[in-house]
Amino acid sequence: MLKAVILIGGPLKGTRFRPLSLDIPKPLFPVAGLPMIQHHIEACVRVPNLKEILILGYYPSSELSQFVADMVQEYKVNIRYLQEFTALGTAGGLYHFRDQIRSGNPEAFFVLNGDVCADFPLVEMVHFHQGKKASLVTIMATEATRQQSLHYGCIVQDRDTSEVTHYVEKPSTFVSTLINCGVYICSTEIFQTFAAAFNKHQQEYYNDASGNGNGKEAAIIYLETDVLMPLAGTGSLFALQTKNWWSQLKTAGSAIYANRHYLELYRSWHVDRLAQGEFKTEKGKEKKCTIIGDVYIHPSATVDPTAMLGPNVSIGAGAVIGAGVRIRESIVLSGATILDHSLVLYSIVGHGSHVGQWTRVEGTPCDPNPNKPFAKMENPPLFNCDGRLNPSITILGEMP
């Protein structure tokens, strides 16, 4: 039996994702028509013998309860939200809820960071992990450019055995172009390592003669620095390198990039979600418009037959798209209205936003450099060090 844990953090995280995370928890922001972490859940339910999914974070339970109920009803798998009393780090929450994770005696459990998006090779990870009898943790890894690798956890791997012999989190100098994707499969024996890290932090706190220690900080454990780094070179940490698409979802601009790739993945897993020029409304009526490439249209949306959508467009619930509208590489959120003959490119149109007639809304694409092999999505802040606005997608906020 297997389980999965999805780490979603809390409202103090995801500040680079603003303003998109101001009115909705970042993990629930819709990408390709679905809440961000629903893509994680769908990947998990495709794993044979996976019986429970735990969502772990410190958002108020009230903000996740309806989503969890909807997911249980849709996927017929046990899904629970476990709320941390405070931010405990990427491993602190796992250790705090160790009894819930170990309940039912699973042979292993996945850990997925909620702010990554990917074509998750979870079934492959299970087979790989089971083939490494000494493995406590298997890391999903991918290749990055030499320069970009400094922004991730870097892995030095034995090419013959796949063992991780050295691991450094965000090094100051070059270590390796093989990076940590923030997706793991762990044996339950890993909780002994968590306990050792927790006890070490507690001991350091009580030995701090200066009195500057913080009791809450003593409970914080980071998977990357407190667990993976000590395990490297012990024969119990391995990495599975994947060539599947993977990216982080840190900034608003990265949502457009993720939207494109999740729509592409629908061709393999959910082709019924893609509009084909004719799409059904909630009342079952057929409507037509011009579709180019991969496009998702919510059944409750209204799209004029003369509109042209795509490629890589998502239209949310209750949105209204007028005559002659052209939309490309964009996300239109629920309740938005785009009136006749408007153009929307590389943009996110917020909930309830109103775009008037003959309006041009255009942002700057933030894609990885296509001329650099293994280049990853850059996640620059909204403003640079000089206080100037970095080129990015355009975001239209909600109407007051």
mmCIF file of C-alpha atoms in Angstrom:
data_model
loop_
_atom_site.group_PDB
_atom_site.id
_atom_site.type_symbol
_atom_site.label_atom_id
_atom_site.label_comp_id
_atom_site.label_asym_id
_atom_site.label_seq_id
_atom_site.Cartn_x
_atom_site.Cartn_y
_atom_site.Cartn_z
ATOM 1 C CA MET A 1 0.000 0.000 0.000
ATOM 2 C CA LEU A 2 1.201 3.492 -0.902
ATOM 3 C CA LYS A 3 0.328 7.015 0.200
ATOM 4 C CA ALA A 4 1.101 10.504 -1.049
ATOM 5 C CA VAL A 5 1.698 13.787 0.759
ATOM 6 C CA ILE A 6 1.350 17.108 -1.072
ATOM 7 C CA LEU A 7 3.131 20.026 0.625
ATOM 8 C CA ILE A 8 1.329 23.327 0.004
ATOM 9 C CA GLY A 9 2.835 25.734 2.564
ATOM 10 C CA GLY A 10 0.635 28.579 3.733
ATOM 11 C CA PRO A 11 -0.583 32.127 3.120
ATOM 12 C CA LEU A 12 2.804 33.650 4.015
ATOM 13 C CA LYS A 13 4.360 31.705 1.148
ATOM 14 C CA GLY A 14 3.823 32.334 -2.538
ATOM 15 C CA THR A 15 4.398 36.090 -2.334
ATOM 16 C CA ARG A 16 6.065 36.029 -5.763
ATOM 17 C CA PHE A 17 2.803 34.626 -7.127
ATOM 18 C CA ARG A 18 0.936 37.771 -6.169
ATOM 19 C CA PRO A 19 -1.462 39.279 -7.104
ATOM 20 C CA LEU A 20 -2.881 35.921 -8.210
ATOM 21 C CA SER A 21 -2.679 34.502 -4.672
ATOM 22 C CA LEU A 22 -4.329 37.457 -2.918
ATOM 23 C CA ASP A 23 -7.916 36.236 -3.331
ATOM 24 C CA ILE A 24 -7.379 32.493 -3.591
ATOM 25 C CA PRO A 25 -4.838 30.129 -1.983
ATOM 26 C CA LYS A 26 -2.014 29.608 -4.439
ATOM 27 C CA PRO A 27 -2.474 25.784 -4.526
ATOM 28 C CA LEU A 28 -6.044 26.312 -5.770
ATOM 29 C CA PHE A 29 -5.202 28.726 -8.587
ATOM 30 C CA PRO A 30 -6.608 27.224 -11.812
ATOM 31 C CA VAL A 31 -4.086 26.087 -14.409
ATOM 32 C CA ALA A 32 -5.456 24.400 -17.546
ATOM 33 C CA GLY A 33 -8.902 24.652 -15.974
ATOM 34 C CA LEU A 34 -8.062 22.811 -12.747
ATOM 35 C CA PRO A 35 -6.746 23.912 -9.344
ATOM 36 C CA MET A 36 -2.971 23.653 -9.373
ATOM 37 C CA ILE A 37 -2.695 20.727 -6.947
ATOM 38 C CA GLN A 38 -5.491 18.794 -8.644
ATOM 39 C CA HIS A 39 -2.892 17.913 -11.277
ATOM 40 C CA HIS A 40 -0.822 16.365 -8.457
ATOM 41 C CA ILE A 41 -3.854 14.434 -7.242
ATOM 42 C CA GLU A 42 -4.595 13.119 -10.726
ATOM 43 C CA ALA A 43 -1.008 11.895 -11.057
ATOM 44 C CA CYS A 44 -1.277 10.152 -7.675
ATOM 45 C CA VAL A 45 -4.557 8.352 -8.370
ATOM 46 C CA ARG A 46 -3.001 6.794 -11.478
ATOM 47 C CA VAL A 47 -0.513 4.931 -9.240
ATOM 48 C CA PRO A 48 -1.715 1.376 -8.518
ATOM 49 C CA ASN A 49 -2.358 0.591 -4.844
ATOM 50 C CA LEU A 50 -2.159 4.229 -3.720
ATOM 51 C CA LYS A 51 -4.849 4.435 -1.042
ATOM 52 C CA GLU A 52 -4.593 7.876 0.551
ATOM 53 C CA ILE A 53 -3.523 11.420 -0.317
ATOM 54 C CA LEU A 54 -2.665 13.845 2.478
ATOM 55 C CA ILE A 55 -2.490 17.581 1.774
ATOM 56 C CA LEU A 56 -0.193 19.248 4.283
ATOM 57 C CA GLY A 57 0.078 22.980 4.967
ATOM 58 C CA TYR A 58 -0.859 25.808 7.276
ATOM 59 C CA TYR A 59 -3.702 27.424 5.367
ATOM 60 C CA PRO A 60 -6.889 27.586 7.475
ATOM 61 C CA SER A 61 -8.896 24.391 7.022
ATOM 62 C CA SER A 62 -11.896 26.437 5.897
ATOM 63 C CA GLU A 63 -10.030 27.471 2.737
ATOM 64 C CA LEU A 64 -9.374 23.860 1.676
ATOM 65 C CA SER A 65 -12.425 21.964 2.967
ATOM 66 C CA GLN A 66 -14.644 22.361 -0.106
ATOM 67 C CA PHE A 67 -11.795 21.499 -2.462
ATOM 68 C CA VAL A 68 -10.979 18.331 -0.501
ATOM 69 C CA ALA A 69 -14.643 17.280 -0.498
ATOM 70 C CA ASP A 70 -14.836 17.799 -4.265
ATOM 71 C CA MET A 71 -11.683 15.750 -4.839
ATOM 72 C CA VAL A 72 -12.925 12.845 -2.701
ATOM 73 C CA GLN A 73 -16.173 12.782 -4.647
ATOM 74 C CA GLU A 74 -14.459 12.945 -8.037
ATOM 75 C CA TYR A 75 -11.609 10.477 -7.537
ATOM 76 C CA LYS A 76 -13.090 8.067 -4.965
ATOM 77 C CA VAL A 77 -9.880 7.995 -2.928
ATOM 78 C CA ASN A 78 -9.304 9.005 0.677
ATOM 79 C CA ILE A 79 -8.019 12.609 0.708
ATOM 80 C CA ARG A 80 -7.444 14.653 3.870
ATOM 81 C CA TYR A 81 -6.064 18.078 4.703
ATOM 82 C CA LEU A 82 -3.703 18.222 7.688
ATOM 83 C CA GLN A 83 -3.187 21.739 9.023
ATOM 84 C CA GLU A 84 0.128 22.603 10.664
ATOM 85 C CA PHE A 85 -0.111 24.890 13.695
ATOM 86 C CA THR A 86 2.690 26.972 12.171
ATOM 87 C CA ALA A 87 5.235 26.699 9.368
ATOM 88 C CA LEU A 88 7.369 23.654 10.212
ATOM 89 C CA GLY A 89 9.558 23.362 7.116
ATOM 90 C CA THR A 90 9.403 20.817 4.318
ATOM 91 C CA ALA A 91 10.129 17.909 6.680
ATOM 92 C CA GLY A 92 8.818 19.320 9.968
ATOM 93 C CA GLY A 93 5.204 18.844 8.936
ATOM 94 C CA LEU A 94 5.922 15.302 7.770
ATOM 95 C CA TYR A 95 7.446 14.485 11.147
ATOM 96 C CA HIS A 96 4.640 16.206 13.064
ATOM 97 C CA PHE A 97 2.005 14.110 11.253
ATOM 98 C CA ARG A 98 4.103 10.932 11.158
ATOM 99 C CA ASP A 99 1.387 8.823 12.800
ATOM 100 C CA GLN A 100 -1.174 9.797 10.164
ATOM 101 C CA ILE A 101 1.292 9.051 7.361
ATOM 102 C CA ARG A 102 2.314 5.672 8.814
ATOM 103 C CA SER A 103 -1.276 4.676 9.616
ATOM 104 C CA GLY A 104 -2.196 1.516 7.712
ATOM 105 C CA ASN A 105 1.474 0.537 7.424
ATOM 106 C CA PRO A 106 2.262 1.792 3.894
ATOM 107 C CA GLU A 107 5.408 0.407 2.313
ATOM 108 C CA ALA A 108 6.313 3.871 0.997
ATOM 109 C CA PHE A 109 4.868 7.338 0.471
ATOM 110 C CA PHE A 110 5.315 10.096 -2.091
ATOM 111 C CA VAL A 111 6.155 13.659 -1.125
ATOM 112 C CA LEU A 112 5.295 16.285 -3.757
ATOM 113 C CA ASN A 113 5.904 20.004 -3.429
ATOM 114 C CA GLY A 114 2.730 21.830 -4.378
ATOM 115 C CA ASP A 115 4.520 24.557 -6.343
ATOM 116 C CA VAL A 116 6.019 22.281 -8.984
ATOM 117 C CA CYS A 117 4.260 21.196 -12.146
ATOM 118 C CA ALA A 118 5.258 18.234 -14.256
ATOM 119 C CA ASP A 119 4.434 15.129 -16.179
ATOM 120 C CA PHE A 120 4.994 13.218 -12.931
ATOM 121 C CA PRO A 121 6.613 9.777 -13.523
ATOM 122 C CA LEU A 122 5.231 8.379 -10.248
ATOM 123 C CA VAL A 123 4.721 4.782 -11.395
ATOM 124 C CA GLU A 124 8.291 4.706 -12.694
ATOM 125 C CA MET A 125 9.486 6.083 -9.355
ATOM 126 C CA VAL A 126 7.729 3.270 -7.472
ATOM 127 C CA HIS A 127 9.436 0.574 -9.558
ATOM 128 C CA PHE A 128 12.802 2.317 -9.266
ATOM 129 C CA HIS A 129 12.504 2.756 -5.492
ATOM 130 C CA GLN A 130 11.431 -0.849 -4.959
ATOM 131 C CA GLY A 131 14.475 -1.985 -6.923
ATOM 132 C CA LYS A 132 16.821 -0.162 -4.521
ATOM 133 C CA LYS A 133 16.420 -2.197 -1.338
ATOM 134 C CA ALA A 134 18.616 0.120 0.741
ATOM 135 C CA SER A 135 16.887 3.299 -0.424
ATOM 136 C CA LEU A 136 15.215 5.492 2.176
ATOM 137 C CA VAL A 137 14.498 8.272 -0.318
ATOM 138 C CA THR A 138 14.407 8.429 -4.098
ATOM 139 C CA ILE A 139 14.548 11.928 -5.600
ATOM 140 C CA MET A 140 12.976 12.821 -8.923
ATOM 141 C CA ALA A 141 15.774 14.670 -10.735
ATOM 142 C CA THR A 142 16.210 16.504 -14.010
ATOM 143 C CA GLU A 143 18.926 18.282 -15.966
ATOM 144 C CA ALA A 144 19.360 22.079 -15.815
ATOM 145 C CA THR A 145 21.816 24.552 -17.287
ATOM 146 C CA ARG A 146 25.038 25.182 -15.386
ATOM 147 C CA GLN A 147 23.977 28.704 -14.391
ATOM 148 C CA GLN A 148 20.412 27.823 -13.399
ATOM 149 C CA SER A 149 21.512 24.838 -11.317
ATOM 150 C CA LEU A 150 22.710 27.246 -8.599
ATOM 151 C CA HIS A 151 19.057 28.028 -7.802
ATOM 152 C CA TYR A 152 18.154 24.419 -7.025
ATOM 153 C CA GLY A 153 19.284 21.482 -4.947
ATOM 154 C CA CYS A 154 22.217 19.950 -6.834
ATOM 155 C CA ILE A 155 22.838 16.208 -7.017
ATOM 156 C CA VAL A 156 26.089 14.327 -7.591
ATOM 157 C CA GLN A 157 25.148 10.813 -8.626
ATOM 158 C CA ASP A 158 26.944 7.530 -9.189
ATOM 159 C CA ARG A 159 26.078 6.811 -12.818
ATOM 160 C CA ASP A 160 26.239 3.047 -12.344
ATOM 161 C CA THR A 161 24.093 2.691 -9.216
ATOM 162 C CA SER A 162 22.092 5.981 -9.287
ATOM 163 C CA GLU A 163 23.117 6.573 -5.661
ATOM 164 C CA VAL A 164 23.347 10.208 -4.575
ATOM 165 C CA THR A 165 26.891 10.621 -3.298
ATOM 166 C CA HIS A 166 26.711 14.369 -2.648
ATOM 167 C CA TYR A 167 23.854 16.852 -2.292
ATOM 168 C CA VAL A 168 23.967 20.636 -1.853
ATOM 169 C CA GLU A 169 20.938 22.916 -1.613
ATOM 170 C CA LYS A 170 21.333 26.067 -3.760
ATOM 171 C CA PRO A 171 25.145 26.077 -3.795
ATOM 172 C CA SER A 172 27.174 29.259 -4.164
ATOM 173 C CA THR A 173 29.479 27.587 -6.701
ATOM 174 C CA PHE A 174 28.813 25.010 -9.392
ATOM 175 C CA VAL A 175 28.266 21.442 -8.183
ATOM 176 C CA SER A 176 26.183 19.617 -10.787
ATOM 177 C CA THR A 177 23.606 20.220 -13.505
ATOM 178 C CA LEU A 178 21.425 17.425 -12.091
ATOM 179 C CA ILE A 179 18.822 19.093 -9.876
ATOM 180 C CA ASN A 180 16.162 18.136 -7.345
ATOM 181 C CA CYS A 181 12.594 18.381 -8.714
ATOM 182 C CA GLY A 182 10.902 18.512 -5.308
ATOM 183 C CA VAL A 183 9.216 15.124 -5.785
ATOM 184 C CA TYR A 184 10.231 12.107 -3.688
ATOM 185 C CA ILE A 185 9.242 8.597 -2.739
ATOM 186 C CA CYS A 186 10.246 7.614 0.796
ATOM 187 C CA SER A 187 10.321 4.416 2.803
ATOM 188 C CA THR A 188 8.665 4.781 6.213
ATOM 189 C CA GLU A 189 12.027 4.147 7.897
ATOM 190 C CA ILE A 190 12.887 7.725 6.915
ATOM 191 C CA PHE A 191 11.070 8.911 10.036
ATOM 192 C CA GLN A 192 14.074 7.765 12.071
ATOM 193 C CA THR A 193 16.156 10.301 10.138
ATOM 194 C CA PHE A 194 13.468 12.937 10.718
ATOM 195 C CA ALA A 195 13.566 12.163 14.450
ATOM 196 C CA ALA A 196 17.353 12.527 14.540
ATOM 197 C CA ALA A 197 17.116 15.920 12.798
ATOM 198 C CA PHE A 198 14.345 17.040 15.170
ATOM 199 C CA ASN A 199 16.302 15.970 18.258
ATOM 200 C CA LYS A 200 19.404 17.737 16.954
ATOM 201 C CA HIS A 201 17.462 20.994 16.556
ATOM 202 C CA GLN A 202 15.971 20.609 20.021
ATOM 203 C CA GLN A 203 19.400 20.015 21.547
ATOM 204 C CA GLU A 204 20.861 23.050 19.790
ATOM 205 C CA TYR A 205 17.965 25.156 21.057
ATOM 206 C CA TYR A 206 18.391 24.111 24.693
ATOM 207 C CA ASN A 207 22.173 24.474 24.487
ATOM 208 C CA ASP A 208 21.885 28.031 23.197
ATOM 209 C CA ALA A 209 23.234 29.938 26.192
ATOM 210 C CA SER A 210 22.513 33.302 24.572
ATOM 211 C CA GLY A 211 18.787 32.807 24.920
ATOM 212 C CA ASN A 212 18.297 33.898 21.320
ATOM 213 C CA GLY A 213 16.787 30.583 20.315
ATOM 214 C CA ASN A 214 13.174 30.354 19.268
ATOM 215 C CA GLY A 215 11.073 27.429 20.461
ATOM 216 C CA LYS A 216 9.134 27.296 17.210
ATOM 217 C CA GLU A 217 12.328 27.311 15.161
ATOM 218 C CA ALA A 218 13.492 24.221 17.047
ATOM 219 C CA ALA A 219 10.636 22.260 15.457
ATOM 220 C CA ILE A 220 11.454 23.356 11.903
ATOM 221 C CA ILE A 221 13.057 20.647 9.774
ATOM 222 C CA TYR A 222 13.950 21.059 6.123
ATOM 223 C CA LEU A 223 13.942 17.987 3.940
ATOM 224 C CA GLU A 224 16.643 19.387 1.684
ATOM 225 C CA THR A 225 19.246 20.435 4.273
ATOM 226 C CA ASP A 226 18.393 18.395 7.373
ATOM 227 C CA VAL A 227 17.608 15.086 5.672
ATOM 228 C CA LEU A 228 18.927 14.808 2.110
ATOM 229 C CA MET A 229 22.343 16.342 2.733
ATOM 230 C CA PRO A 230 23.205 13.980 5.651
ATOM 231 C CA LEU A 231 21.848 10.951 3.727
ATOM 232 C CA ALA A 232 24.008 11.617 0.657
ATOM 233 C CA GLY A 233 26.860 9.145 0.423
ATOM 234 C CA THR A 234 25.356 6.703 2.947
ATOM 235 C CA GLY A 235 23.929 4.306 0.361
ATOM 236 C CA SER A 236 20.329 5.158 1.248
ATOM 237 C CA LEU A 237 19.645 8.112 -1.075
ATOM 238 C CA PHE A 238 19.028 7.634 -4.802
ATOM 239 C CA ALA A 239 17.887 9.782 -7.721
ATOM 240 C CA LEU A 240 15.779 8.910 -10.748
ATOM 241 C CA GLN A 241 16.534 11.246 -13.623
ATOM 242 C CA THR A 242 13.535 12.053 -15.795
ATOM 243 C CA LYS A 243 13.314 13.641 -19.213
ATOM 244 C CA ASN A 244 9.648 14.487 -18.707
ATOM 245 C CA TRP A 245 8.528 18.095 -18.647
ATOM 246 C CA TRP A 246 9.025 19.750 -15.252
ATOM 247 C CA SER A 247 8.940 23.315 -13.959
ATOM 248 C CA GLN A 248 8.407 25.342 -10.823
ATOM 249 C CA LEU A 249 5.336 27.514 -10.410
ATOM 250 C CA LYS A 250 6.704 30.431 -8.427
ATOM 251 C CA THR A 251 5.579 33.540 -10.292
ATOM 252 C CA ALA A 252 2.484 34.645 -12.148
ATOM 253 C CA GLY A 253 4.346 34.352 -15.448
ATOM 254 C CA SER A 254 5.086 30.691 -14.814
ATOM 255 C CA ALA A 255 1.333 29.973 -14.721
ATOM 256 C CA ILE A 256 1.072 30.633 -18.467
ATOM 257 C CA TYR A 257 3.968 28.248 -19.140
ATOM 258 C CA ALA A 258 2.416 25.555 -16.918
ATOM 259 C CA ASN A 259 -0.981 26.084 -18.542
ATOM 260 C CA ARG A 260 0.512 25.324 -21.952
ATOM 261 C CA HIS A 261 2.128 22.074 -20.880
ATOM 262 C CA TYR A 262 -0.786 20.756 -18.839
ATOM 263 C CA LEU A 263 -3.067 21.367 -21.827
ATOM 264 C CA GLU A 264 -0.612 19.375 -23.931
ATOM 265 C CA LEU A 265 -0.698 16.527 -21.386
ATOM 266 C CA TYR A 266 -4.486 16.374 -21.737
ATOM 267 C CA ARG A 267 -3.885 14.831 -25.159
ATOM 268 C CA SER A 268 -2.562 11.733 -23.384
ATOM 269 C CA TRP A 269 -4.767 11.570 -20.277
ATOM 270 C CA HIS A 270 -7.921 13.650 -20.796
ATOM 271 C CA VAL A 271 -8.472 14.487 -24.447
ATOM 272 C CA ASP A 272 -12.149 15.071 -23.598
ATOM 273 C CA ARG A 273 -11.147 18.253 -21.763
ATOM 274 C CA LEU A 274 -9.811 19.888 -24.912
ATOM 275 C CA ALA A 275 -12.176 21.970 -27.026
ATOM 276 C CA GLN A 276 -12.484 20.759 -30.604
ATOM 277 C CA GLY A 277 -14.203 23.723 -32.229
ATOM 278 C CA GLU A 278 -17.495 22.329 -31.012
ATOM 279 C CA PHE A 279 -17.920 22.242 -27.248
ATOM 280 C CA LYS A 280 -20.828 21.398 -24.974
ATOM 281 C CA THR A 281 -22.364 23.884 -22.589
ATOM 282 C CA GLU A 282 -23.729 22.869 -19.191
ATOM 283 C CA LYS A 283 -27.147 22.481 -20.834
ATOM 284 C CA GLY A 284 -25.687 20.121 -23.408
ATOM 285 C CA LYS A 285 -26.031 22.475 -26.355
ATOM 286 C CA GLU A 286 -23.316 22.439 -28.979
ATOM 287 C CA LYS A 287 -21.503 25.692 -29.680
ATOM 288 C CA LYS A 288 -18.849 26.449 -32.240
ATOM 289 C CA CYS A 289 -15.885 28.776 -32.427
ATOM 290 C CA THR A 290 -12.468 28.638 -34.062
ATOM 291 C CA ILE A 291 -10.009 26.592 -31.990
ATOM 292 C CA ILE A 292 -6.262 26.552 -32.672
ATOM 293 C CA GLY A 293 -4.138 24.020 -30.791
ATOM 294 C CA ASP A 294 -4.878 23.089 -27.181
ATOM 295 C CA VAL A 295 -7.750 24.982 -25.553
ATOM 296 C CA TYR A 296 -9.842 24.326 -22.436
ATOM 297 C CA ILE A 297 -13.321 25.880 -22.179
ATOM 298 C CA HIS A 298 -15.432 25.427 -19.054
ATOM 299 C CA PRO A 299 -18.942 24.153 -19.902
ATOM 300 C CA SER A 300 -20.550 27.214 -18.276
ATOM 301 C CA ALA A 301 -18.523 29.702 -20.351
ATOM 302 C CA THR A 302 -20.134 31.593 -23.228
ATOM 303 C CA VAL A 303 -18.025 31.944 -26.372
ATOM 304 C CA ASP A 304 -19.220 33.713 -29.503
ATOM 305 C CA PRO A 305 -18.946 31.571 -32.668
ATOM 306 C CA THR A 306 -16.792 34.241 -34.332
ATOM 307 C CA ALA A 307 -14.161 34.190 -31.566
ATOM 308 C CA MET A 308 -10.777 32.584 -32.189
ATOM 309 C CA LEU A 309 -9.068 30.847 -29.256
ATOM 310 C CA GLY A 310 -5.648 29.260 -28.970
ATOM 311 C CA PRO A 311 -3.168 27.932 -28.878
ATOM 312 C CA ASN A 312 -2.779 27.294 -25.131
ATOM 313 C CA VAL A 313 -5.821 29.052 -23.713
ATOM 314 C CA SER A 314 -7.979 28.226 -20.683
ATOM 315 C CA ILE A 315 -11.432 29.767 -20.244
ATOM 316 C CA GLY A 316 -12.923 29.599 -16.740
ATOM 317 C CA ALA A 317 -16.448 29.067 -15.446
ATOM 318 C CA GLY A 318 -19.021 31.680 -16.414
ATOM 319 C CA ALA A 319 -16.610 33.658 -18.586
ATOM 320 C CA VAL A 320 -18.074 35.544 -21.537
ATOM 321 C CA ILE A 321 -16.080 35.861 -24.775
ATOM 322 C CA GLY A 322 -17.552 38.286 -27.301
ATOM 323 C CA ALA A 323 -17.674 38.424 -31.086
ATOM 324 C CA GLY A 324 -14.396 38.556 -32.979
ATOM 325 C CA VAL A 325 -12.290 38.165 -29.833
ATOM 326 C CA ARG A 326 -8.799 36.692 -30.303
ATOM 327 C CA ILE A 327 -7.107 35.009 -27.318
ATOM 328 C CA ARG A 328 -3.743 33.258 -27.342
ATOM 329 C CA GLU A 329 -1.374 31.919 -24.627
ATOM 330 C CA SER A 330 -3.631 33.173 -21.844
ATOM 331 C CA ILE A 331 -5.803 32.204 -18.883
ATOM 332 C CA VAL A 332 -9.255 33.753 -18.519
ATOM 333 C CA LEU A 333 -10.568 33.183 -15.001
ATOM 334 C CA SER A 334 -14.145 32.637 -13.874
ATOM 335 C CA GLY A 335 -16.706 35.359 -14.421
ATOM 336 C CA ALA A 336 -14.479 37.464 -16.678
ATOM 337 C CA THR A 337 -15.971 39.282 -19.655
ATOM 338 C CA ILE A 338 -14.061 40.084 -22.848
ATOM 339 C CA LEU A 339 -16.127 42.189 -25.200
ATOM 340 C CA ASP A 340 -16.175 42.237 -28.987
ATOM 341 C CA HIS A 341 -13.043 42.415 -31.128
ATOM 342 C CA SER A 342 -10.566 42.481 -28.246
ATOM 343 C CA LEU A 343 -7.136 40.856 -28.355
ATOM 344 C CA VAL A 344 -5.583 39.039 -25.366
ATOM 345 C CA LEU A 345 -2.005 37.692 -25.589
ATOM 346 C CA TYR A 346 0.241 36.263 -22.835
ATOM 347 C CA SER A 347 -2.096 37.473 -20.123
ATOM 348 C CA ILE A 348 -4.175 36.356 -17.150
ATOM 349 C CA VAL A 349 -7.608 37.949 -17.006
ATOM 350 C CA GLY A 350 -8.709 37.871 -13.361
ATOM 351 C CA HIS A 351 -11.955 36.727 -11.771
ATOM 352 C CA GLY A 352 -14.793 39.052 -12.747
ATOM 353 C CA SER A 353 -12.567 41.302 -14.861
ATOM 354 C CA HIS A 354 -14.117 43.332 -17.678
ATOM 355 C CA VAL A 355 -12.285 43.961 -20.961
ATOM 356 C CA GLY A 356 -14.014 46.502 -23.190
ATOM 357 C CA GLN A 357 -14.493 46.432 -26.955
ATOM 358 C CA TRP A 358 -11.489 46.759 -29.254
ATOM 359 C CA THR A 359 -9.064 46.433 -26.339
ATOM 360 C CA ARG A 360 -5.561 45.013 -26.700
ATOM 361 C CA VAL A 361 -4.184 43.234 -23.619
ATOM 362 C CA GLU A 362 -0.664 41.920 -24.200
ATOM 363 C CA GLY A 363 2.098 40.681 -21.933
ATOM 364 C CA THR A 364 5.660 39.508 -22.499
ATOM 365 C CA PRO A 365 6.293 35.750 -22.715
ATOM 366 C CA CYS A 366 8.530 34.370 -19.950
ATOM 367 C CA ASP A 367 9.425 31.007 -21.468
ATOM 368 C CA PRO A 368 12.747 29.198 -20.946
ATOM 369 C CA ASN A 369 15.443 30.074 -23.471
ATOM 370 C CA PRO A 370 14.791 27.695 -26.419
ATOM 371 C CA ASN A 371 18.412 28.016 -27.544
ATOM 372 C CA LYS A 372 19.790 26.518 -24.316
ATOM 373 C CA PRO A 373 19.355 22.772 -23.793
ATOM 374 C CA PHE A 374 17.812 21.912 -20.393
ATOM 375 C CA ALA A 375 16.950 25.578 -19.714
ATOM 376 C CA LYS A 376 14.308 25.988 -17.022
ATOM 377 C CA MET A 377 11.695 28.644 -16.380
ATOM 378 C CA GLU A 378 13.167 31.785 -14.862
ATOM 379 C CA ASN A 379 11.277 33.159 -11.862
ATOM 380 C CA PRO A 380 12.284 36.831 -11.600
ATOM 381 C CA PRO A 381 10.572 39.104 -9.053
ATOM 382 C CA LEU A 382 7.975 41.597 -10.217
ATOM 383 C CA PHE A 383 10.497 44.436 -9.849
ATOM 384 C CA ASN A 384 14.263 44.343 -10.382
ATOM 385 C CA CYS A 385 16.965 45.775 -8.100
ATOM 386 C CA ASP A 386 16.602 49.202 -9.725
ATOM 387 C CA GLY A 387 12.905 49.319 -8.933
ATOM 388 C CA ARG A 388 11.924 48.844 -12.564
ATOM 389 C CA LEU A 389 9.166 46.464 -13.596
ATOM 390 C CA ASN A 390 10.534 43.259 -15.111
ATOM 391 C CA PRO A 391 8.950 42.291 -18.458
ATOM 392 C CA SER A 392 6.309 39.661 -17.791
ATOM 393 C CA ILE A 393 2.796 38.592 -18.600
ATOM 394 C CA THR A 394 -0.059 41.045 -18.115
ATOM 395 C CA ILE A 395 -2.488 40.462 -15.235
ATOM 396 C CA LEU A 396 -5.891 42.108 -15.063
ATOM 397 C CA GLY A 397 -7.297 42.210 -11.539
ATOM 398 C CA GLU A 398 -10.795 41.571 -10.297
ATOM 399 C CA MET A 399 -13.368 44.319 -10.706
ATOM 400 C CA PRO A 400 -14.286 45.945 -7.335
#
